[in-house]
Short mmCIF file of C-alpha atoms in Angstrom, two decimals:
data_model
loop_
_atom_site.label_atom_id
_atom_site.label_comp_id
_atom_site.label_asym_id
_atom_site.label_seq_id
_atom_site.Cartn_x
_atom_site.Cartn_y
_atom_site.Cartn_z
CA MET A 1 120.57 210.95 119.67
CA LYS A 2 123.26 209.39 117.73
CA THR A 3 121.90 205.94 118.24
CA GLN A 4 118.54 207.43 117.11
CA LEU A 5 119.99 209.10 114.08
CA THR A 6 121.66 206.10 112.85
CA LEU A 7 118.56 203.91 113.14
CA ILE A 8 116.82 206.52 111.27
CA ALA A 9 119.41 206.77 108.28
CA VAL A 10 119.69 203.05 108.11
CA SER A 11 115.76 202.74 108.28
CA ILE A 12 115.22 205.55 105.28
CA ALA A 13 118.04 203.91 103.17
CA LEU A 14 116.14 200.59 103.47
CA VAL A 15 112.70 201.55 102.89
CA SER A 16 112.13 205.38 102.09
CA GLY A 17 110.46 206.07 98.92
CA ASN A 18 113.12 207.81 97.28
CA ALA A 19 116.20 206.27 98.97
CA VAL A 20 114.94 202.44 97.97
CA LEU A 21 116.04 203.55 94.55
CA ALA A 22 119.25 204.10 95.67
CA ALA A 23 119.46 200.66 96.34
CA GLY A 24 119.33 199.90 92.87
CA GLY A 25 118.12 202.71 90.76
CA GLY A 26 121.18 204.48 89.76
CA GLY A 27 123.42 201.51 89.18
CA VAL A 28 121.26 199.65 86.37
CA VAL A 29 123.23 199.64 83.17
CA ALA A 30 122.02 200.47 79.74
CA ASP A 31 120.23 197.75 77.49
CA PRO A 32 122.76 196.90 74.91
CA GLY A 33 120.12 197.33 72.19
CA ALA A 34 118.90 200.62 73.27
CA LEU A 35 120.64 202.65 70.86
CA GLN A 36 119.22 200.11 67.95
CA GLY A 37 115.77 200.56 69.48
CA LYS A 38 115.53 196.82 70.11
CA HIS A 39 113.55 195.54 72.97
CA PHE A 40 115.22 194.08 76.07
CA ASP A 41 112.77 191.29 76.56
CA PRO A 42 111.96 188.73 73.97
CA LYS A 43 108.18 188.71 74.87
CA GLY A 44 108.20 192.42 74.76
CA LYS A 45 105.96 193.86 71.55
CA ALA A 46 106.44 196.98 69.45
CA PRO A 47 104.20 199.62 69.57
CA SER A 48 100.77 198.69 67.81
CA THR A 49 99.40 200.78 64.99
CA PHE A 50 96.81 202.24 67.26
CA THR A 51 99.52 203.53 69.73
CA VAL A 52 101.54 204.85 66.70
CA GLU A 53 98.49 207.00 65.41
CA LEU A 54 97.85 208.17 68.97
CA GLN A 55 101.57 209.24 69.44
CA ASN A 56 101.75 210.87 65.93
CA GLY A 57 98.46 212.85 67.25
CA LEU A 58 100.14 214.04 70.30
CA ARG A 59 103.12 215.32 68.39
CA LYS A 60 100.72 217.37 66.30
CA THR A 61 98.98 219.02 69.41
CA LEU A 62 101.41 219.41 71.98
CA PRO A 63 102.99 222.95 72.10
CA PHE A 64 106.32 221.59 70.71
CA GLU A 65 106.92 225.06 69.05
CA ASP A 66 107.87 226.48 72.53
CA LYS A 67 111.41 225.91 72.82
CA ARG A 68 112.14 228.06 75.84
CA ASP A 69 112.80 225.29 78.37
CA PHE A 70 115.34 223.78 76.22
CA GLU A 71 117.15 226.96 75.75
CA GLU A 72 116.89 227.46 79.68
CA SER A 73 118.11 223.89 80.47
CA LYS A 74 121.19 224.91 78.49
CA ARG A 75 121.95 228.35 79.87
CA GLY A 76 124.84 228.75 82.12
CA PHE A 77 126.87 225.80 81.19
CA ILE A 78 130.30 225.61 82.27
CA ALA A 79 131.57 222.26 82.00
CA ALA A 80 130.87 218.61 82.26
CA PRO A 81 133.10 215.85 84.03
CA LYS A 82 135.07 213.45 81.68
CA TYR A 83 133.34 210.73 83.36
CA LYS A 84 129.57 209.65 82.96
CA THR A 85 129.78 206.89 85.61
CA ILE A 86 130.33 207.51 89.37
CA MET A 87 131.33 204.49 91.60
CA ALA A 88 129.91 203.85 95.02
CA ASP A 89 132.48 203.34 97.62
CA ALA A 90 130.98 199.78 97.91
CA GLY A 91 132.31 199.21 94.45
CA ASN A 92 129.02 199.03 92.61
CA VAL A 93 127.97 201.54 90.06
CA ALA A 94 126.36 204.63 92.03
CA TRP A 95 125.21 206.56 88.89
CA ASP A 96 125.72 205.81 85.18
CA MET A 97 124.48 209.06 83.28
CA GLY A 98 126.14 207.34 79.91
CA SER A 99 123.12 204.80 80.03
CA TYR A 100 120.34 207.32 78.81
CA GLU A 101 122.14 208.66 75.73
CA PHE A 102 119.97 206.79 73.43
CA LEU A 103 117.81 209.58 73.91
CA LEU A 104 120.29 211.82 72.30
CA GLN A 105 119.97 210.43 68.77
CA GLY A 106 117.44 213.02 67.67
CA LYS A 107 114.79 209.88 67.15
CA ASP A 108 111.11 210.00 67.90
CA PHE A 109 110.49 206.70 70.07
CA ASP A 110 106.79 205.36 69.43
CA SER A 111 107.23 203.34 72.64
CA VAL A 112 107.48 206.66 74.73
CA HIS A 113 105.02 209.27 74.98
CA PRO A 114 106.22 212.30 73.13
CA SER A 115 105.58 214.82 76.20
CA LEU A 116 107.80 212.55 78.56
CA GLN A 117 110.39 211.89 75.87
CA ARG A 118 110.76 215.80 75.66
CA GLN A 119 111.07 215.84 79.19
CA ALA A 120 113.48 212.79 79.44
CA ILE A 121 115.66 214.84 77.03
CA LEU A 122 115.47 218.15 79.09
CA ASN A 123 116.54 216.10 82.03
CA MET A 124 119.94 215.02 80.10
CA GLY A 125 121.60 218.25 81.46
CA TYR A 126 125.03 216.87 83.08
CA GLY A 127 127.66 219.19 84.67
CA LEU A 128 128.07 222.38 86.07
CA TYR A 129 125.91 225.30 85.46
CA GLU A 130 126.04 229.03 86.45
CA VAL A 131 122.59 230.27 87.60
CA VAL A 132 123.50 233.84 89.02
CA PRO A 133 126.96 234.90 87.73
CA ASP A 134 129.76 234.51 90.50
CA LYS A 135 127.03 233.98 93.10
CA ILE A 136 124.98 230.74 92.27
CA TYR A 137 125.82 227.58 90.70
CA GLN A 138 124.13 223.91 90.20
CA VAL A 139 125.45 220.74 89.52
CA ARG A 140 122.82 218.85 87.50
CA GLY A 141 122.62 215.12 86.14
CA PHE A 142 124.60 213.50 89.16
CA ASP A 143 121.47 212.34 90.91
CA LEU A 144 117.69 212.48 90.64
CA SER A 145 117.95 215.94 92.29
CA ASN A 146 120.21 218.99 91.58
CA ILE A 147 122.70 220.29 94.10
CA SER A 148 123.32 224.17 94.19
CA PHE A 149 125.99 226.16 95.54
CA VAL A 150 125.64 229.64 96.81
CA LYS A 151 128.88 231.54 97.21
CA THR A 152 129.37 233.22 100.68
CA ASN A 153 132.11 235.56 101.87
CA THR A 154 134.34 232.61 102.34
CA GLY A 155 132.84 229.28 100.93
CA TRP A 156 129.93 227.69 99.83
CA ILE A 157 126.20 227.38 101.20
CA VAL A 158 124.95 223.88 99.68
CA PHE A 159 121.33 223.28 98.89
CA ASP A 160 120.06 219.86 99.11
CA PRO A 161 123.07 217.53 98.74
CA LEU A 162 121.57 214.70 96.63
CA THR A 163 120.89 211.40 97.69
CA SER A 164 124.08 209.55 98.08
CA LYS A 165 127.39 210.34 99.35
CA GLU A 166 129.06 209.64 96.62
CA THR A 167 127.36 211.80 93.86
CA ALA A 168 127.36 214.75 96.17
CA ARG A 169 131.25 214.39 96.86
CA ALA A 170 131.50 214.33 92.97
CA ALA A 171 129.59 217.66 92.51
CA LEU A 172 131.56 219.22 95.14
CA GLU A 173 134.92 218.34 93.63
CA LEU A 174 133.80 219.58 90.13
CA VAL A 175 132.51 222.88 91.53
CA ASN A 176 136.04 223.25 93.44
CA GLU A 177 138.01 222.13 90.23
CA LYS A 178 136.14 224.55 87.90
CA LEU A 179 135.45 227.50 90.45
CA GLY A 180 138.29 227.04 92.84
CA LYS A 181 138.14 225.24 96.17
CA ARG A 182 136.13 226.76 98.91
CA PRO A 183 134.81 225.26 102.21
CA VAL A 184 131.30 224.48 102.68
CA VAL A 185 129.77 226.57 105.52
CA ALA A 186 126.52 225.67 105.55
CA VAL A 187 124.03 223.14 104.07
CA VAL A 188 120.15 223.70 103.58
CA TYR A 189 117.87 220.67 103.57
CA SER A 190 114.89 221.91 101.58
CA HIS A 191 112.53 218.99 102.81
CA SER A 192 112.15 215.72 104.24
CA HIS A 193 112.84 213.24 101.06
CA ALA A 194 115.84 211.38 101.24
CA ASP A 195 117.28 212.68 97.52
CA HIS A 196 117.37 216.32 99.45
CA PHE A 197 119.59 215.17 102.20
CA GLY A 198 121.05 211.44 101.67
CA GLY A 199 124.34 212.91 100.36
CA VAL A 200 125.51 215.27 103.18
CA ARG A 201 128.45 213.25 104.42
CA GLY A 202 129.65 213.88 100.70
CA VAL A 203 129.96 217.64 101.55
CA VAL A 204 130.43 218.14 105.17
CA ASP A 205 132.22 216.05 107.94
CA GLU A 206 130.11 215.67 110.80
CA ALA A 207 132.43 216.74 113.41
CA ASP A 208 132.60 220.09 111.72
CA VAL A 209 128.79 220.16 112.37
CA LYS A 210 129.06 219.26 115.91
CA SER A 211 131.54 221.76 116.39
CA GLY A 212 129.46 224.84 115.06
CA LYS A 213 131.76 225.13 112.07
CA VAL A 214 129.03 224.14 109.55
CA LYS A 215 125.45 224.83 109.93
CA ILE A 216 122.71 222.53 108.67
CA ILE A 217 119.33 224.27 108.32
CA ALA A 218 116.09 222.59 107.78
CA PRO A 219 112.10 223.45 108.01
CA ALA A 220 110.45 222.80 111.17
CA GLY A 221 109.33 219.20 111.69
CA PHE A 222 112.28 217.69 109.14
CA MET A 223 113.26 214.88 111.17
CA ASP A 224 109.79 213.78 112.24
CA HIS A 225 108.74 213.63 108.82
CA ALA A 226 111.80 212.15 107.27
CA VAL A 227 110.73 209.17 109.47
CA ALA A 228 106.99 209.21 109.39
CA GLU A 229 106.73 209.79 105.23
CA ASN A 230 109.75 207.16 104.54
CA VAL A 231 109.54 204.42 107.04
CA TYR A 232 106.22 203.60 108.88
CA ALA A 233 104.72 202.18 105.75
CA GLY A 234 108.01 201.25 104.23
CA ASN A 235 107.74 197.73 103.41
CA ALA A 236 104.57 198.62 101.10
CA MET A 237 106.28 201.56 99.51
CA THR A 238 109.27 199.32 98.78
CA ARG A 239 107.32 197.04 96.68
CA ARG A 240 104.98 199.81 95.14
CA LEU A 241 107.62 202.29 94.13
CA TYR A 242 109.14 199.81 91.62
CA PHE A 243 106.04 199.78 89.64
CA GLN A 244 105.84 203.53 89.69
CA TYR A 245 109.41 204.43 88.71
CA GLY A 246 110.27 201.10 86.88
CA VAL A 247 113.93 201.54 88.04
CA LEU A 248 114.94 197.83 87.60
CA LEU A 249 114.05 197.82 83.87
CA PRO A 250 116.86 198.44 81.45
CA ARG A 251 117.62 201.83 80.34
CA SER A 252 115.95 201.76 77.06
CA PRO A 253 113.07 203.10 74.93
CA PHE A 254 111.11 200.30 76.11
CA GLY A 255 112.34 200.30 79.61
CA HIS A 256 113.40 203.29 81.89
CA VAL A 257 113.51 206.40 80.19
CA ASP A 258 112.96 209.13 82.91
CA GLN A 259 112.00 209.87 86.26
CA SER A 260 110.18 213.05 85.56
CA ILE A 261 111.97 215.46 87.88
CA GLY A 262 115.48 213.86 87.12
CA LYS A 263 116.96 210.95 85.65
CA ASN A 264 117.00 208.41 88.28
CA THR A 265 118.42 208.11 91.86
CA ALA A 266 121.72 207.07 92.84
CA ALA A 267 122.96 203.95 94.01
CA GLY A 268 125.35 205.03 96.77
CA ASN A 269 125.76 205.63 100.57
CA LEU A 270 122.84 207.57 101.90
CA GLY A 271 123.28 209.29 105.29
CA LEU A 272 121.84 211.86 107.43
CA ILE A 273 123.09 214.44 109.66
CA GLU A 274 120.59 216.21 112.30
CA PRO A 275 120.03 219.89 111.29
CA THR A 276 121.31 222.64 113.83
CA ILE A 277 118.86 225.17 112.86
CA LEU A 278 115.25 224.78 112.31
CA ILE A 279 113.18 227.35 110.50
CA ASN A 280 109.91 227.76 112.47
CA GLU A 281 108.16 231.00 111.35
CA PRO A 282 106.31 231.09 108.05
CA PHE A 283 108.78 233.68 106.97
CA GLU A 284 112.16 233.88 108.63
CA LYS A 285 115.39 235.89 107.61
CA MET A 286 118.82 234.85 108.11
CA THR A 287 122.30 235.80 107.06
CA VAL A 288 124.92 233.38 106.51
CA ASP A 289 128.57 234.64 105.93
CA GLY A 290 127.54 237.72 104.13
CA VAL A 291 124.33 236.01 102.18
CA GLU A 292 120.99 237.18 103.15
CA MET A 293 118.20 234.67 102.87
CA GLU A 294 114.66 234.72 103.68
CA PHE A 295 113.02 231.12 104.22
CA GLN A 296 109.32 230.49 103.34
CA ASN A 297 108.03 227.42 105.42
CA THR A 298 105.35 225.79 102.90
CA PRO A 299 104.32 222.60 104.84
CA GLY A 300 101.89 220.21 103.48
CA THR A 301 103.23 221.03 99.72
CA GLU A 302 105.58 218.69 97.89
CA ALA A 303 106.35 217.48 101.53
CA PRO A 304 105.03 217.59 105.07
CA ALA A 305 108.17 219.90 105.89
CA GLU A 306 109.38 221.99 103.25
CA MET A 307 110.61 225.49 102.56
CA ASN A 308 111.67 227.75 99.87
CA THR A 309 114.11 230.43 100.08
CA TYR A 310 114.57 234.03 98.79
CA PHE A 311 117.88 235.63 97.98
CA PRO A 312 117.28 239.48 97.93
CA GLN A 313 120.88 240.55 97.24
CA MET A 314 120.79 238.59 94.19
CA ARG A 315 116.93 238.47 93.43
CA ALA A 316 116.85 234.99 93.02
CA PHE A 317 113.91 232.66 94.32
CA TRP A 318 114.79 228.90 95.20
CA ALA A 319 111.56 227.24 94.82
CA ALA A 320 112.62 223.79 96.51
CA GLU A 321 110.75 221.25 94.96
CA ASN A 322 107.24 223.19 94.97
CA ILE A 323 107.80 224.40 91.50
CA THR A 324 109.81 222.53 88.97
CA GLY A 325 109.60 221.30 85.47
CA THR A 326 106.34 219.27 86.00
CA ILE A 327 103.20 219.23 87.67
CA HIS A 328 103.68 217.03 90.74
CA ASN A 329 101.99 214.09 92.41
CA ILE A 330 99.12 215.05 94.95
CA TYR A 331 99.09 211.16 95.69
CA THR A 332 102.33 209.28 95.17
CA LEU A 333 101.72 205.94 93.46
CA ARG A 334 104.34 204.36 95.74
CA GLY A 335 102.16 205.27 98.65
CA ALA A 336 102.44 208.28 101.05
CA LEU A 337 99.60 210.85 102.68
CA VAL A 338 97.84 212.72 100.20
CA ARG A 339 99.13 216.24 99.71
CA ASP A 340 97.04 219.35 99.73
CA ALA A 341 96.86 220.91 96.25
CA LEU A 342 94.80 224.03 97.70
CA ALA A 343 97.81 224.45 100.32
CA TRP A 344 100.16 224.00 97.49
CA SER A 345 98.62 226.62 95.09
CA LYS A 346 98.37 229.01 97.92
CA ASN A 347 101.95 228.79 99.11
CA ILE A 348 103.21 229.35 95.39
CA ASN A 349 100.77 232.25 95.49
CA ASN A 350 102.40 233.66 98.70
CA ALA A 351 105.71 233.37 97.23
CA LEU A 352 104.40 235.03 93.99
CA TYR A 353 103.27 238.23 95.92
CA ARG A 354 105.99 238.35 98.13
CA TYR A 355 109.16 237.84 95.66
CA GLY A 356 107.50 237.84 92.22
CA ASN A 357 107.91 241.29 91.42
CA GLU A 358 111.57 241.05 92.19
CA ALA A 359 112.84 237.73 91.38
CA GLN A 360 115.09 237.83 88.08
CA VAL A 361 115.51 233.81 88.37
CA MET A 362 113.90 231.01 89.90
CA PHE A 363 116.02 227.72 90.60
CA ALA A 364 115.25 224.45 92.31
CA SER A 365 115.93 221.07 93.37
CA HIS A 366 114.84 219.64 90.19
CA SER A 367 114.93 220.61 86.62
CA TRP A 368 116.06 223.90 85.33
CA PRO A 369 116.03 227.53 86.31
CA ARG A 370 113.80 230.28 84.60
CA TRP A 371 115.43 233.58 83.75
CA GLY A 372 113.68 237.10 83.81
CA ASN A 373 110.83 238.79 85.88
CA ASP A 374 107.96 237.97 83.21
CA ARG A 375 109.22 234.25 82.90
CA VAL A 376 109.41 233.66 86.58
CA GLN A 377 105.81 235.00 87.22
CA GLU A 378 104.65 232.91 84.30
CA VAL A 379 105.87 229.72 85.43
CA MET A 380 104.82 230.51 89.37
CA ARG A 381 101.19 231.41 87.94
CA THR A 382 100.93 228.36 85.84
CA GLN A 383 101.76 226.01 88.43
CA ARG A 384 99.74 227.83 91.10
CA ASP A 385 96.63 227.83 88.64
CA SER A 386 97.05 224.25 87.89
CA TYR A 387 97.22 223.13 91.36
CA ALA A 388 94.22 225.23 92.15
CA HIS A 389 92.09 224.28 89.45
CA LEU A 390 92.62 220.72 90.10
CA ASN A 391 91.58 221.22 93.83
CA ASN A 392 88.53 223.29 92.82
CA GLU A 393 87.18 221.61 89.98
CA VAL A 394 87.35 218.18 91.29
CA LEU A 395 85.49 219.39 94.31
CA HIS A 396 82.99 221.09 92.01
CA LEU A 397 82.45 217.61 90.22
CA ALA A 398 82.48 215.76 93.57
CA ASN A 399 79.81 218.06 94.94
CA ASN A 400 77.76 217.36 91.74
CA GLY A 401 77.83 213.63 92.12
CA VAL A 402 80.89 212.53 90.61
CA THR A 403 82.55 209.77 92.43
CA ILE A 404 86.18 208.73 93.00
CA ASN A 405 85.70 205.84 90.78
CA GLU A 406 84.47 208.37 87.92
CA VAL A 407 86.35 211.46 88.37
CA HIS A 408 89.59 210.45 86.66
CA ASN A 409 87.64 210.14 83.40
CA VAL A 410 85.69 213.39 83.96
CA TYR A 411 88.35 215.77 85.23
CA LYS A 412 90.17 217.61 82.55
CA GLN A 413 92.82 220.41 82.84
CA PRO A 414 91.52 223.45 80.81
CA GLU A 415 93.03 224.16 77.35
CA SER A 416 94.75 227.40 78.79
CA LEU A 417 96.81 225.52 80.82
CA LYS A 418 97.60 222.75 78.53
CA SER A 419 99.27 224.96 76.16
CA GLN A 420 101.67 225.56 78.55
CA TRP A 421 104.56 223.28 79.26
CA ALA A 422 104.99 224.12 82.95
CA ALA A 423 101.39 222.60 83.53
CA HIS A 424 102.07 219.27 81.95
CA SER A 425 102.30 216.28 84.42
CA TYR A 426 105.04 213.76 84.42
CA HIS A 427 105.37 213.01 88.04
CA GLY A 428 101.68 213.31 88.76
CA SER A 429 98.90 212.87 86.14
CA GLU A 430 95.49 214.47 85.83
CA GLU A 431 93.82 210.83 86.41
CA HIS A 432 95.29 209.89 89.51
CA ASN A 433 95.72 213.46 91.04
CA SER A 434 92.04 214.02 90.56
CA ARG A 435 91.31 210.97 92.52
CA ALA A 436 93.53 212.01 95.12
CA VAL A 437 91.74 215.05 95.80
CA ILE A 438 88.47 213.56 96.45
CA ASN A 439 90.22 210.94 98.53
CA ARG A 440 91.47 213.94 100.63
CA TYR A 441 88.23 215.56 100.98
CA LEU A 442 85.99 212.32 100.92
CA GLY A 443 87.90 209.25 101.35
CA TYR A 444 87.99 206.10 99.28
CA TRP A 445 84.36 205.06 99.50
CA ASP A 446 82.04 206.12 96.59
CA ALA A 447 78.87 205.95 98.42
CA ASN A 448 77.67 202.71 96.49
CA PRO A 449 77.04 199.97 99.22
CA ALA A 450 78.57 197.57 97.01
CA THR A 451 81.95 198.80 97.25
CA LEU A 452 81.94 199.03 100.91
CA ILE A 453 83.09 195.84 102.11
CA PRO A 454 83.58 194.15 98.75
CA LEU A 455 85.02 190.73 98.03
CA SER A 456 89.02 190.70 97.53
CA PRO A 457 89.80 190.35 93.81
CA LYS A 458 90.88 186.73 94.01
CA ASP A 459 87.60 185.71 95.61
CA SER A 460 85.47 187.59 93.03
CA ALA A 461 87.54 186.95 90.07
CA PRO A 462 86.43 183.04 89.66
CA LEU A 463 82.81 184.27 89.72
CA TYR A 464 83.38 186.97 86.89
CA VAL A 465 85.36 184.20 84.99
CA GLU A 466 82.39 181.55 85.36
CA MET A 467 79.81 184.18 84.33
CA MET A 468 81.81 185.13 81.30
CA GLY A 469 81.99 181.79 79.89
CA GLY A 470 85.48 180.55 81.11
CA SER A 471 89.16 181.39 80.47
CA ALA A 472 89.06 180.52 76.62
CA LYS A 473 86.37 183.01 75.85
CA ILE A 474 87.98 185.70 77.98
CA MET A 475 91.46 185.11 76.06
CA ALA A 476 89.56 185.51 72.76
CA LYS A 477 87.72 188.52 73.52
CA GLY A 478 90.97 189.89 75.18
CA LYS A 479 92.75 189.29 72.20
CA GLN A 480 90.09 190.84 70.04
CA LEU A 481 89.99 193.93 72.43
CA TYR A 482 93.66 194.23 71.77
CA LYS A 483 93.78 194.05 68.04
CA GLN A 484 91.29 196.86 68.03
CA GLY A 485 93.39 199.12 70.31
CA LYS A 486 90.79 198.82 72.94
CA TYR A 487 93.35 198.21 76.03
CA ARG A 488 91.35 199.54 78.94
CA GLU A 489 88.28 197.35 78.05
CA ALA A 490 90.84 194.35 77.61
CA MET A 491 92.42 195.15 80.59
CA GLU A 492 89.32 194.99 82.41
CA ILE A 493 88.49 191.33 81.85
CA VAL A 494 91.92 190.03 81.33
CA ASN A 495 92.86 191.09 84.89
CA LYS A 496 89.93 189.11 86.10
CA LEU A 497 91.18 185.95 84.61
CA VAL A 498 94.70 186.42 85.79
CA TYR A 499 93.36 186.85 89.43
CA ALA A 500 91.27 183.81 89.00
CA GLU A 501 94.12 181.79 87.32
CA PRO A 502 97.51 183.32 88.76
CA ASN A 503 99.43 180.36 87.19
CA ASN A 504 97.78 180.80 83.74
CA THR A 505 100.99 182.05 81.85
CA ALA A 506 99.00 182.87 78.47
CA ALA A 507 96.70 185.28 80.17
CA LYS A 508 99.47 187.03 82.12
CA ASP A 509 101.51 187.45 78.96
CA LEU A 510 98.33 188.92 77.44
CA LEU A 511 97.82 191.39 80.31
CA ALA A 512 101.35 192.28 79.99
CA ASP A 513 101.10 193.12 76.30
CA ILE A 514 97.90 195.28 77.25
CA PHE A 515 99.94 197.01 80.01
CA GLU A 516 102.88 197.73 77.52
CA GLN A 517 100.46 199.29 75.19
CA ILE A 518 98.85 201.69 77.72
#
């Protein structure tokens, strides 16, 4: 078993969707020109007049008058460490929160979607926070996820010990410094993604786990899914995730700004200690060192194995990664099994009706807590309804003939949800999540015989280029469309040229300019 666990940990560290980021995400430093708003790439372009006009329009229509998230994200702040950089044991930078300080200048960046910039500022919380007085605390801004500490009779229960040993260790040291040193008596893994278990060796010693001194609690199926979701297609995920997250880009208004559920993922030592207790029932109660908990298994939601937790003594609901500050991926662009939006909404609904009348605070492994029963219910209902509407409306459209290659241009979230920040998407989007729902129920084919066994892009592209009159005409038309702000149309034709002529630098530069504006 020890050999198996070692192989699992190494495999996840090398190829998992989250942990690959740990190989380089957290250690990237800020671009020197970020504070001045300078582009880090000599070929980079400023936002066009069309892009600026679009951004200004969004600033007028988004519900910026609702400031509650900012108030909640600051509530309970106790202290921040004196440092902004956490070093890895290997000598590299594991975490550099200071590289994102360009976001705190009070400027609107036309190169960043206004809603994303708001989210990026909200995710700048850094340090130790109190969630429930003298009972529950969080350290935020040390990794992609939050690490939570629940005070027991004699020590701490740690919920989700981050991605890396070094950042988790630093978080525990901050807690012990500010709140008094206490031993860790248990660790809870909320689910099978590496940013929720990878730093476990920074908070506990494996010998204490083996001796029974420390419990590690996880949902049923945790070990299987930690491998299945992260390893089997790992090489492909590795390549794709760099496009999804942009983690190798400099931290800049033109580069990496945020990762929607946090700033980035730490570049430290990722490990794994096998759980000693698995939660198998839909709802399962347990008391650890005086703290009563009820675990709610939520398989098939944000992860194949995931669970929420309710603390009846504190009237606090831990939402794992099922309810955060964003509508999540139904299909993650790095690649994974398509998630079940309907099951997700039903599990939130189950939590709402089981705990919603009592809970006075809701906190999670990402984002910030929400306080007050009305507020907790509001956010739970909003996200429940968002996932349910996505599932149901897309199926309605599909049953009326809209295909997987059209639905992203047809499905729209209702205005009643759009007016609420909790229904906005950063980790997911209406466009790709709607296609994911059709893919889950109907698969990738749109029932057009021409798309069942298509030519590969590199084989079909030369035909398109020839029929369009050659590369010069495509370049001219692409530039014209670009200047008109018709970026998706420009992308369609210039992409064909790049596939037909992969060494055509001018075409690749134009396509990059188009992508940058999009």
